[in-house]
JSON list of C-alpha atoms and ligand atoms in Angstrom, two decimals:
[
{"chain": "N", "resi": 230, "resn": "UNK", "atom": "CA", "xyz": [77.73, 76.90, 106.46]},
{"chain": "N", "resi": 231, "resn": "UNK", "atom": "CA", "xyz": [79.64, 79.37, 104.08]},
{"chain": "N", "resi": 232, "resn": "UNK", "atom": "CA", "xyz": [79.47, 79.64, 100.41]},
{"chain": "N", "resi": 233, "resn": "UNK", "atom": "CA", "xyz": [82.03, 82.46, 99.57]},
{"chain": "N", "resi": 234, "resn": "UNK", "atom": "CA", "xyz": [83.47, 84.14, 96.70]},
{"chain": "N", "resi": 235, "resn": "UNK", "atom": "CA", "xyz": [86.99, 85.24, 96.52]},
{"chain": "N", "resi": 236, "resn": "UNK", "atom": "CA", "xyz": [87.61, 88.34, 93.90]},
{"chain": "N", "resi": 237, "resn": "UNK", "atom": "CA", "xyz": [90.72, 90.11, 93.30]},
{"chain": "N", "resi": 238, "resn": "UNK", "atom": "CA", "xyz": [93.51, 90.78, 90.85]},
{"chain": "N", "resi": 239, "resn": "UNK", "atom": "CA", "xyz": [96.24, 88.02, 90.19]},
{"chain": "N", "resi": 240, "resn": "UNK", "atom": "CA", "xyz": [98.65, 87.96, 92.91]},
{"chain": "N", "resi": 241, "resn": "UNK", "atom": "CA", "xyz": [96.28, 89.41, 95.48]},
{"chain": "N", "resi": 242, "resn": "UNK", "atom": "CA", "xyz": [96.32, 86.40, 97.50]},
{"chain": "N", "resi": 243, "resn": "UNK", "atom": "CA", "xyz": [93.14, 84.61, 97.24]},
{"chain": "N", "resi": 244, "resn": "UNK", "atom": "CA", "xyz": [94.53, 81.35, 96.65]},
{"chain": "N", "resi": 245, "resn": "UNK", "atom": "CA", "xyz": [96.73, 81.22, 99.37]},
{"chain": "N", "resi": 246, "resn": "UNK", "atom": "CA", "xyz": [94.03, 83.20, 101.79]},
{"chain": "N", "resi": 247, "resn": "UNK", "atom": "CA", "xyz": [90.76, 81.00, 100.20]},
{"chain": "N", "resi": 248, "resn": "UNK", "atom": "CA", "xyz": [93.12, 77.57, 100.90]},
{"chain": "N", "resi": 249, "resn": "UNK", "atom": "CA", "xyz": [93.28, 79.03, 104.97]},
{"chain": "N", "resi": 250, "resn": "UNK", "atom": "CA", "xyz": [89.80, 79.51, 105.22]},
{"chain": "N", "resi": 251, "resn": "UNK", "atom": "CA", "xyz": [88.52, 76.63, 103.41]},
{"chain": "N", "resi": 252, "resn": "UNK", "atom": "CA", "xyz": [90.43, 74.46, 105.54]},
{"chain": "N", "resi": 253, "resn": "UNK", "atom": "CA", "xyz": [89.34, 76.47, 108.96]},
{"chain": "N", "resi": 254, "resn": "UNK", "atom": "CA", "xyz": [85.75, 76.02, 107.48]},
{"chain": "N", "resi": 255, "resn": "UNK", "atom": "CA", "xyz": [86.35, 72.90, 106.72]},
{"chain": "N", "resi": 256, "resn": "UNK", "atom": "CA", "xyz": [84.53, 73.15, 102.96]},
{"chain": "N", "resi": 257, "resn": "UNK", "atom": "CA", "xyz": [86.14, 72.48, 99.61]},
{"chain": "N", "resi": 258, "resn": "UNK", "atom": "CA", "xyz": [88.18, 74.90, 98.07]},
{"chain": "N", "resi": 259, "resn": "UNK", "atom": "CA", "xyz": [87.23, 75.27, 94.30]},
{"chain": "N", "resi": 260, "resn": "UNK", "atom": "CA", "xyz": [89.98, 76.92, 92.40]},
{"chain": "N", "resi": 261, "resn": "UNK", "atom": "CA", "xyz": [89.28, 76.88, 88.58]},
{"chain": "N", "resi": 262, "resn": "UNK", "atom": "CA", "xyz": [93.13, 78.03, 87.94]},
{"chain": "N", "resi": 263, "resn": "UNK", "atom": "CA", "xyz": [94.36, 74.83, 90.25]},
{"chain": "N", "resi": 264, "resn": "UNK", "atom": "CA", "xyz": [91.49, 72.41, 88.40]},
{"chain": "N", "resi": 265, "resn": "UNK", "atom": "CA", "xyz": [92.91, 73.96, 85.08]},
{"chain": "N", "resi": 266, "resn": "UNK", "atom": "CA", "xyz": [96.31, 73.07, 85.80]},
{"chain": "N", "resi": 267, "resn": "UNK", "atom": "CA", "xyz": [95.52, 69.71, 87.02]},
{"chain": "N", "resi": 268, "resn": "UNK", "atom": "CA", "xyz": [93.65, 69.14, 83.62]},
{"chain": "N", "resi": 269, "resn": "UNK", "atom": "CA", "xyz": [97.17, 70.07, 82.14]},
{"chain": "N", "resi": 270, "resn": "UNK", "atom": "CA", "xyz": [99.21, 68.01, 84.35]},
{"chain": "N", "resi": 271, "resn": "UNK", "atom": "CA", "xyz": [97.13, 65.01, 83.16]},
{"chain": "N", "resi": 272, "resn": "UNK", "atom": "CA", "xyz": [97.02, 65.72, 79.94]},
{"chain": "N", "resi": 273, "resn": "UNK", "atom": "CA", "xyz": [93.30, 65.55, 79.12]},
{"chain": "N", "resi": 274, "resn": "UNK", "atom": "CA", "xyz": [91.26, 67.06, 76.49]},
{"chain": "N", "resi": 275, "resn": "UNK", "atom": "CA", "xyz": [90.24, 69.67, 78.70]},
{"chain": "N", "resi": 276, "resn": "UNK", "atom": "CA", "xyz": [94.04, 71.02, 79.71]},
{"chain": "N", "resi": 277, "resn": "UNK", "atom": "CA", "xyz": [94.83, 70.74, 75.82]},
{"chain": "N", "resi": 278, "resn": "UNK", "atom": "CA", "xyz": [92.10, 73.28, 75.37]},
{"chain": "N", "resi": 279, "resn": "UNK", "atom": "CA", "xyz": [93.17, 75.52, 77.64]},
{"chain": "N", "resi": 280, "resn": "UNK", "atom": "CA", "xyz": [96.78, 75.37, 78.20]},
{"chain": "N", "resi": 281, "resn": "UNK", "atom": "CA", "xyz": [98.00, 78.24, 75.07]},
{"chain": "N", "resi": 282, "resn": "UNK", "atom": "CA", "xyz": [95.28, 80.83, 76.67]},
{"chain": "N", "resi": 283, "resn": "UNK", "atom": "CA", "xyz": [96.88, 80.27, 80.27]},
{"chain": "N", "resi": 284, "resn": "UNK", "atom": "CA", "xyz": [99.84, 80.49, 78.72]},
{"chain": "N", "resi": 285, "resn": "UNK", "atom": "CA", "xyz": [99.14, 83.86, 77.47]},
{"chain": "N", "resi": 286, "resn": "UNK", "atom": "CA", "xyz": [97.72, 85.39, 80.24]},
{"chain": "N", "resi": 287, "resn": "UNK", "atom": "CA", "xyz": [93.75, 85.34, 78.51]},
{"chain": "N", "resi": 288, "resn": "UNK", "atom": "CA", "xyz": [90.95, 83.98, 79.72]},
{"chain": "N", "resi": 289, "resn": "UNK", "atom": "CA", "xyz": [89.85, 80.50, 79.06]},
{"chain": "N", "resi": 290, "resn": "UNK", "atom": "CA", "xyz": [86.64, 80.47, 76.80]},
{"chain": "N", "resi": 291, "resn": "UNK", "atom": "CA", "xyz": [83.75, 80.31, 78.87]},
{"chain": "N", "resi": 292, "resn": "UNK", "atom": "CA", "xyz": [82.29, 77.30, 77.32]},
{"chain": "N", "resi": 293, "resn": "UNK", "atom": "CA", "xyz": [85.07, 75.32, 79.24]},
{"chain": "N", "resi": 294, "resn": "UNK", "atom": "CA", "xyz": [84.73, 76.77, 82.05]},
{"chain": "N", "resi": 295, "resn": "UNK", "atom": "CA", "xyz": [81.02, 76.64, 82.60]},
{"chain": "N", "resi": 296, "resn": "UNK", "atom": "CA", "xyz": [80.61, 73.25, 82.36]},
{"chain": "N", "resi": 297, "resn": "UNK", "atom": "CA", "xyz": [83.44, 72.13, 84.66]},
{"chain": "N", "resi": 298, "resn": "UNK", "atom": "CA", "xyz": [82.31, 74.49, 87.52]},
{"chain": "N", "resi": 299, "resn": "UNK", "atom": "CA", "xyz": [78.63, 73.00, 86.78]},
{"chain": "N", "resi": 300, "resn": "UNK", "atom": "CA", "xyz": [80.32, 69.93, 87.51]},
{"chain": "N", "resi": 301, "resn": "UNK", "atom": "CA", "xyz": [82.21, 70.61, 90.61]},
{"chain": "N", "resi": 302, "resn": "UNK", "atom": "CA", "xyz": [78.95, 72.49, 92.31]},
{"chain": "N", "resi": 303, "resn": "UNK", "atom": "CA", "xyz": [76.95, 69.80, 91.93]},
{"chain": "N", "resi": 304, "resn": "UNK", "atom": "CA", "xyz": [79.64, 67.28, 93.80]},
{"chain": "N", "resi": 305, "resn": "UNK", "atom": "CA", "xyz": [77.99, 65.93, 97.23]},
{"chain": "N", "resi": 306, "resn": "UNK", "atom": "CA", "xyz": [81.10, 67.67, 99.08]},
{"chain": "N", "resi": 307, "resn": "UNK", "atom": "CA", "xyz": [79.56, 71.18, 98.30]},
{"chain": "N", "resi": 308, "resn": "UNK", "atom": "CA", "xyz": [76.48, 70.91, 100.62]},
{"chain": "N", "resi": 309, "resn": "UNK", "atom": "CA", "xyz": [78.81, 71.76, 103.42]},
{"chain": "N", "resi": 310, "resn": "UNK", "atom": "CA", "xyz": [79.66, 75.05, 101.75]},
{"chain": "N", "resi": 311, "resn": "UNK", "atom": "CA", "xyz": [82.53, 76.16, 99.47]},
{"chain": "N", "resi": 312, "resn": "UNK", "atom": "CA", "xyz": [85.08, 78.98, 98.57]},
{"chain": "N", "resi": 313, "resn": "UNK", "atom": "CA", "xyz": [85.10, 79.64, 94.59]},
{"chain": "N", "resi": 314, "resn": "UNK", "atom": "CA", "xyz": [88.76, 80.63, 93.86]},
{"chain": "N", "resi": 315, "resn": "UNK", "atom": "CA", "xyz": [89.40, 82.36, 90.52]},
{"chain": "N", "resi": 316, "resn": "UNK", "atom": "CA", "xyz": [85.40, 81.94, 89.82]},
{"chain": "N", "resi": 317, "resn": "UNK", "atom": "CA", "xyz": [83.39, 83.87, 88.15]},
{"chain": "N", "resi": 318, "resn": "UNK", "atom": "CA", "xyz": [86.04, 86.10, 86.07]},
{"chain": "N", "resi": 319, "resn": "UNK", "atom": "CA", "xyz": [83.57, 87.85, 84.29]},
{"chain": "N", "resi": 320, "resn": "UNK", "atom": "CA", "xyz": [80.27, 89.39, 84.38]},
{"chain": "N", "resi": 321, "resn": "UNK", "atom": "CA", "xyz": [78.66, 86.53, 82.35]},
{"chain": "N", "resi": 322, "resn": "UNK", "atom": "CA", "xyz": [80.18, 83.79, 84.80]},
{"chain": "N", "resi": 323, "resn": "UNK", "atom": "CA", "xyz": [79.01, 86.20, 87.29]},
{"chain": "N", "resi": 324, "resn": "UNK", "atom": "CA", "xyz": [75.35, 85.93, 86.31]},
{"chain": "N", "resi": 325, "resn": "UNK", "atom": "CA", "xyz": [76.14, 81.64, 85.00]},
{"chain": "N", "resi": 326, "resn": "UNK", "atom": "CA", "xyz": [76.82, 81.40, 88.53]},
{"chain": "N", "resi": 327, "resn": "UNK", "atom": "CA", "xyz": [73.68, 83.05, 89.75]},
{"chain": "N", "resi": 328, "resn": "UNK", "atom": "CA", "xyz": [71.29, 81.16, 87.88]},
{"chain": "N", "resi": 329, "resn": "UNK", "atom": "CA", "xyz": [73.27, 77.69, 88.67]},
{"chain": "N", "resi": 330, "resn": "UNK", "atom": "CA", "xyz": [73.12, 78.67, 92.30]},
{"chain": "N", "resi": 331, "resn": "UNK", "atom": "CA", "xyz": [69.35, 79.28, 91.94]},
{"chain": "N", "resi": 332, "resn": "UNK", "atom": "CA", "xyz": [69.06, 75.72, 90.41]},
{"chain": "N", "resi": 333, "resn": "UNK", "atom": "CA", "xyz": [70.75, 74.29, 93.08]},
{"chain": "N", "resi": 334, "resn": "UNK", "atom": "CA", "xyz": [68.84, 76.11, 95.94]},
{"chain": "N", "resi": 335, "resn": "UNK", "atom": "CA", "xyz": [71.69, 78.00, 97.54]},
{"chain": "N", "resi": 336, "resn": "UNK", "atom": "CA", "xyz": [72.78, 82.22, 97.52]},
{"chain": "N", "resi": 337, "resn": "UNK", "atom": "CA", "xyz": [76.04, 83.25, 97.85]},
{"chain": "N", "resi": 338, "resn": "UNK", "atom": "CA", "xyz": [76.54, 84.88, 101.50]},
{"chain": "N", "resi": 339, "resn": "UNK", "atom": "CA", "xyz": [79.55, 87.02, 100.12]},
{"chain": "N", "resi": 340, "resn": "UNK", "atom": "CA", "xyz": [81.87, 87.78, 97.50]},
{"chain": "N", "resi": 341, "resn": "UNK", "atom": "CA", "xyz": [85.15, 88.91, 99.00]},
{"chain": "N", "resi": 342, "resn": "UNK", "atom": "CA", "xyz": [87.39, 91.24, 96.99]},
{"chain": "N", "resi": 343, "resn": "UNK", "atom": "CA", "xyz": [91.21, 91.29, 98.28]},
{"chain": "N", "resi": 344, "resn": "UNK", "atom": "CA", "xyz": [92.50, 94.99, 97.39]},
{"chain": "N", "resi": 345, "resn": "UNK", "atom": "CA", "xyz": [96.03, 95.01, 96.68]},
{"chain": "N", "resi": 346, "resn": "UNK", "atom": "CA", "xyz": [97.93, 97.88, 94.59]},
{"chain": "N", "resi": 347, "resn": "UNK", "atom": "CA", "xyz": [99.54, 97.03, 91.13]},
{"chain": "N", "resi": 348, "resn": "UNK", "atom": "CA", "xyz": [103.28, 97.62, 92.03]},
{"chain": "N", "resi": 349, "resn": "UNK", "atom": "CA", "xyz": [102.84, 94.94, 95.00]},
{"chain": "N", "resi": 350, "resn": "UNK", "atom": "CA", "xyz": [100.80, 92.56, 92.84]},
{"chain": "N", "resi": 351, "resn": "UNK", "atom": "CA", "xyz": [103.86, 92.67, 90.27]},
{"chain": "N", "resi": 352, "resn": "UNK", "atom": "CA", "xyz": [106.47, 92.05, 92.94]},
{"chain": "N", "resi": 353, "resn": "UNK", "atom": "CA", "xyz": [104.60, 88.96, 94.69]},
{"chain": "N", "resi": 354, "resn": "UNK", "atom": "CA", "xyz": [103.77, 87.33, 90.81]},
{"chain": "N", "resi": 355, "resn": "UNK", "atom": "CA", "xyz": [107.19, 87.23, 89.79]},
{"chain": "N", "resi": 356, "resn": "UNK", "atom": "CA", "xyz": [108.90, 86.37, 93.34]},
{"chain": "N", "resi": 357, "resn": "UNK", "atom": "CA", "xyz": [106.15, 83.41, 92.45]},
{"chain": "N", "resi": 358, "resn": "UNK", "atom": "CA", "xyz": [107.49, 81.73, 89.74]},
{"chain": "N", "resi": 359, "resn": "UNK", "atom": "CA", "xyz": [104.74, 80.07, 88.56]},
{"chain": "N", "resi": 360, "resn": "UNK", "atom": "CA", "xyz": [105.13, 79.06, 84.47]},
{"chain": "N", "resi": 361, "resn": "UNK", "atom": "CA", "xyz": [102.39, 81.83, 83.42]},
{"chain": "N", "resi": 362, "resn": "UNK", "atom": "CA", "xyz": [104.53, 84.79, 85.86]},
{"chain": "N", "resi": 363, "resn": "UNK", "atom": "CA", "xyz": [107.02, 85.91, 83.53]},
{"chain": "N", "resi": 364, "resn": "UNK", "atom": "CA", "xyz": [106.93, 89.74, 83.16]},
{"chain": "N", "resi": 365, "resn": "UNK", "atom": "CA", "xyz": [104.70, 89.54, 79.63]},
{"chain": "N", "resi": 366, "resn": "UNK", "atom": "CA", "xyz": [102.07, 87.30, 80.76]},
{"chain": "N", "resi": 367, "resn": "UNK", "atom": "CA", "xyz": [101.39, 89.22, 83.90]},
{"chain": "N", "resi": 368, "resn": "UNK", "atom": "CA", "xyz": [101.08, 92.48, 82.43]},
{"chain": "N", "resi": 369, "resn": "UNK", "atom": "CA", "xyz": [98.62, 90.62, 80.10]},
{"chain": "N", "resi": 370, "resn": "UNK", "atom": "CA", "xyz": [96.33, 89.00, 83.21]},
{"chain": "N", "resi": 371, "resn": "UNK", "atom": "CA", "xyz": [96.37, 92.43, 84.40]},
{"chain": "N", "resi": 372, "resn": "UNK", "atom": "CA", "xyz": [94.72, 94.29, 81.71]},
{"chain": "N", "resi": 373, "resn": "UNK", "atom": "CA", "xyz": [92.59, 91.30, 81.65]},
{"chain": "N", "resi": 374, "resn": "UNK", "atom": "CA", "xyz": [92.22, 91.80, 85.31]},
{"chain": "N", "resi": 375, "resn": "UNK", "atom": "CA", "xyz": [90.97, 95.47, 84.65]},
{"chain": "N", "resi": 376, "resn": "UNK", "atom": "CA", "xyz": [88.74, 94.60, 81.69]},
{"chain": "N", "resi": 377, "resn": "UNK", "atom": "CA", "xyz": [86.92, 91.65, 82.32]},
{"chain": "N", "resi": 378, "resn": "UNK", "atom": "CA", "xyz": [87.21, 90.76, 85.99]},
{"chain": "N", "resi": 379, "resn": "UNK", "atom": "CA", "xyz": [86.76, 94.05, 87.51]},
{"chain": "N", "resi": 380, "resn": "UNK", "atom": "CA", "xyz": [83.23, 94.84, 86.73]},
{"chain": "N", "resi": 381, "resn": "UNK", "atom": "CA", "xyz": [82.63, 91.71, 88.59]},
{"chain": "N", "resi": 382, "resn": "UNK", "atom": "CA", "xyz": [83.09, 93.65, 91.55]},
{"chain": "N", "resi": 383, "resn": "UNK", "atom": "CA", "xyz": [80.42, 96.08, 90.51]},
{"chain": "N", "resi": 384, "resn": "UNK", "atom": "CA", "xyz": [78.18, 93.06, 89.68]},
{"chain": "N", "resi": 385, "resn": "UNK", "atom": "CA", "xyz": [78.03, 91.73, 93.40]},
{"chain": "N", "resi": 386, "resn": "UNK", "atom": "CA", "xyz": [78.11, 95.40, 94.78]},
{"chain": "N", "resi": 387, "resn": "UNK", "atom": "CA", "xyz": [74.74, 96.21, 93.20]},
{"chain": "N", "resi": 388, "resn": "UNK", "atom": "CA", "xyz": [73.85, 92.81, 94.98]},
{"chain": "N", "resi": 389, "resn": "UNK", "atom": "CA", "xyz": [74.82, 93.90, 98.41]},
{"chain": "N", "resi": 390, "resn": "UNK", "atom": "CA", "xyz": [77.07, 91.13, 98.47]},
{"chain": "N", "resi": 391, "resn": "UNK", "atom": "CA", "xyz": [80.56, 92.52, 98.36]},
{"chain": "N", "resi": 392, "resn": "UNK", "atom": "CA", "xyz": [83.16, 93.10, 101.47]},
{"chain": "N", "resi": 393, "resn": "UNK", "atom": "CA", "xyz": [86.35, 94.36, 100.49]},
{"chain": "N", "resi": 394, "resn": "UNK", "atom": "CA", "xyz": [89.28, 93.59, 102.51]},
{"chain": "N", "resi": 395, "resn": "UNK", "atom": "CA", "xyz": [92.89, 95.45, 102.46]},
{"chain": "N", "resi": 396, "resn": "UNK", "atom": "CA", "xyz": [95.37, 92.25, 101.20]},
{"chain": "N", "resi": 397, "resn": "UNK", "atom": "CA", "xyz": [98.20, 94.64, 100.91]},
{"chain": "N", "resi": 398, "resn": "UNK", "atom": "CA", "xyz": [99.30, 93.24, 104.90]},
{"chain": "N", "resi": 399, "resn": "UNK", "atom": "CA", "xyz": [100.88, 90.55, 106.20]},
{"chain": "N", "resi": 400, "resn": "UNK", "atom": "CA", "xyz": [99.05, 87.07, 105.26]},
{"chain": "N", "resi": 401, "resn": "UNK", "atom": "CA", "xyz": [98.35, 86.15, 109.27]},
{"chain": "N", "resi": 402, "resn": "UNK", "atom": "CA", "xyz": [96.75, 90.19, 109.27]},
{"chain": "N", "resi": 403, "resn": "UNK", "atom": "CA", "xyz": [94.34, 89.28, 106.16]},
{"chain": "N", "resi": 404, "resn": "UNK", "atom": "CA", "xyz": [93.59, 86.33, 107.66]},
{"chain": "N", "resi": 405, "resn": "UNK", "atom": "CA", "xyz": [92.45, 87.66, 110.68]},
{"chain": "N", "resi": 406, "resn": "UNK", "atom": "CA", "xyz": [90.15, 90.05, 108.88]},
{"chain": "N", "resi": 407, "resn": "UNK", "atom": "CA", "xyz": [88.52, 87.48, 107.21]},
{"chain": "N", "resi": 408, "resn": "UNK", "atom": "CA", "xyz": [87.92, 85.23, 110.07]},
{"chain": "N", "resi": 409, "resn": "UNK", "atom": "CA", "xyz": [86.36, 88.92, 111.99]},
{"chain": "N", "resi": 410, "resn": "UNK", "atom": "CA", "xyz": [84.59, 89.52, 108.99]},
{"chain": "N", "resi": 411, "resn": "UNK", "atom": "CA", "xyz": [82.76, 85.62, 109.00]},
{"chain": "N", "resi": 412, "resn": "UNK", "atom": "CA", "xyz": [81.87, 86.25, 112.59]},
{"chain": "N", "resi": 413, "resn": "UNK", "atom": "CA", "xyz": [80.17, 89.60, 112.47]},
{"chain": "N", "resi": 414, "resn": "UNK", "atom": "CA", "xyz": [77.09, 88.83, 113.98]},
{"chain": "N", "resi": 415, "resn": "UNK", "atom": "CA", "xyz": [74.76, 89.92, 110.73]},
{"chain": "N", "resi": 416, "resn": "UNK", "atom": "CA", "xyz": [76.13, 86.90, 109.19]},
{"chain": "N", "resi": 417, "resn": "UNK", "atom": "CA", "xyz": [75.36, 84.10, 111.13]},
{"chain": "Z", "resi": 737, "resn": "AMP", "atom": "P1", "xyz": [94.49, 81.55, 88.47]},
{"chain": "Z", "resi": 737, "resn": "AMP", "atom": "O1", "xyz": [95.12, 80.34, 89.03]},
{"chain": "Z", "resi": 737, "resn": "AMP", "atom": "O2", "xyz": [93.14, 81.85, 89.06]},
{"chain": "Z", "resi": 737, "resn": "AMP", "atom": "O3", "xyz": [95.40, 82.76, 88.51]},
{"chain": "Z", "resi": 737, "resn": "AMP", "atom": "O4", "xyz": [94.19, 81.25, 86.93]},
{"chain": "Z", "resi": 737, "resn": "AMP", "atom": "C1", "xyz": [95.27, 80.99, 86.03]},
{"chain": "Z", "resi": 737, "resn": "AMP", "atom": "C2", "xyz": [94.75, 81.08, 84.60]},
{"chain": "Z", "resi": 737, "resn": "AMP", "atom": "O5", "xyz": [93.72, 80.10, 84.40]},
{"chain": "Z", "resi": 737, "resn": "AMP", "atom": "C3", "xyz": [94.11, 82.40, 84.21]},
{"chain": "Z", "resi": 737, "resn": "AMP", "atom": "O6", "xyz": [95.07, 83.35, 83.78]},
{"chain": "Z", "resi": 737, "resn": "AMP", "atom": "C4", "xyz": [93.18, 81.95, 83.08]},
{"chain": "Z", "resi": 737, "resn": "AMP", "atom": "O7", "xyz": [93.90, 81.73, 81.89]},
{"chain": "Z", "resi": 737, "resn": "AMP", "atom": "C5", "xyz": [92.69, 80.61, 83.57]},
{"chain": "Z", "resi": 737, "resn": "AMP", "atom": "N1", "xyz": [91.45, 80.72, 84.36]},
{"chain": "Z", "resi": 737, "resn": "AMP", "atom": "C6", "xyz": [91.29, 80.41, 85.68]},
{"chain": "Z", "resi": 737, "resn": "AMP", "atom": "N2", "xyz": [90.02, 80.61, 86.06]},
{"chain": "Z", "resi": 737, "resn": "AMP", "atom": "C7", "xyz": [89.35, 81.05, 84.97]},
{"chain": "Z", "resi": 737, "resn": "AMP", "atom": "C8", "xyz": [88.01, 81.45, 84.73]},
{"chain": "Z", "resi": 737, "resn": "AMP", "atom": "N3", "xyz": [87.08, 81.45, 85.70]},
{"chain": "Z", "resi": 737, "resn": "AMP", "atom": "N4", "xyz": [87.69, 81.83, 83.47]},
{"chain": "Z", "resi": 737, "resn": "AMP", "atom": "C9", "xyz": [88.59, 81.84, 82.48]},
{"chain": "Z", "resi": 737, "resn": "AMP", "atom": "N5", "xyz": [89.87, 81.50, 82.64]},
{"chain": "Z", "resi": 737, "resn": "AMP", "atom": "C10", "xyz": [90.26, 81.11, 83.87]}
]
């Protein structure tokens, strides 16, 4: 059983690398950007919140987030374990998550931060495509990035919780690393 944390910049590949491992771990993957987007897609209340602060490359208000993650962690499918994708993105999701976690009985084995420099981040987000990786919006979710989500890492280093991994290597290499790094023998 693995409850895991995925940190990292935009473009750093934790969607792509927490999809792999949720699937070879065979828990959920909980990605706050895809549920956002799904909200969106399907027009509800919820996507009509949050769609012009995607759009410009801030955060979406932690009121809306909270909740919906409060949600998703108390599904049934989450007693197998889970990867949180995207989640927390700041230091007071950080310590939201923390106390919901200590409501629901479970600790975080680790939070894994993918390090990956700027120039490559750039390069991958717009050879991506998505709608919010247009030049402006990145260099927005950037400074964001550096602002907000960073100190994250500092929050589950002071825990003894964080591993950081090089994601600046082919996606098979990272994945490796992370399936070496699950079977270190101090974890199970
Ligand atoms: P992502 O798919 O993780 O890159 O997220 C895409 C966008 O969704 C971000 O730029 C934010 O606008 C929003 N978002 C996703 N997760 C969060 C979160 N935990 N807190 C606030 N906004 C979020």
């Amino acid at each position: 059983m693995k409850r895991l944390i995925f940190l990292g910049p935009p473009g750093a590949g934790k969607g792509t690398q927490a999809q792999l491992l949720a699937a070879s771990l065979n828990i959920p993957h909980i990605s706050t950007g895809d549920i956002l987007r799904a909200a969106i897609a399907n027009s509800t209340p919820l996507g009509a919140k949050a769609q012009s602060y995607m759009d410009r490359g801030e955060l979406v208000p932690d009121e809306l987030i909270l909740d919906l993650i409060q949600e998703r962690l108390s599904q049934p499918d989450t007693q197998r374990g889970w990867i949180l994708d995207g989640f927390p993105r700041n230091v007071s999701q950080a310590s939201f998550l923390t106390d919901l976690l200590a409501q629901l009985n479970q600790t975080c084995d680790y939070a894994i931060d993918l390090e990956v420099p700027d120039e490559v981040l750039i390069e991958r987000l717009l050879l991506r495509g998505r709608k919010d990786d247009n030049r402006e919006t990145i260099s927005r979710r950037l400074e964001v990035y550096r602002e907000e989500t960073a100190p994250v890492i500092g929050f589950y280093k002071d825990r003894s919780a964080l591993k950081s991994i090089n994601g600046n290597r082919h996606l098979d290499e990272v994945a490796q690393s992370l399936q070496d790094l699950l079977q270190t023998p101090s974890l199970t």
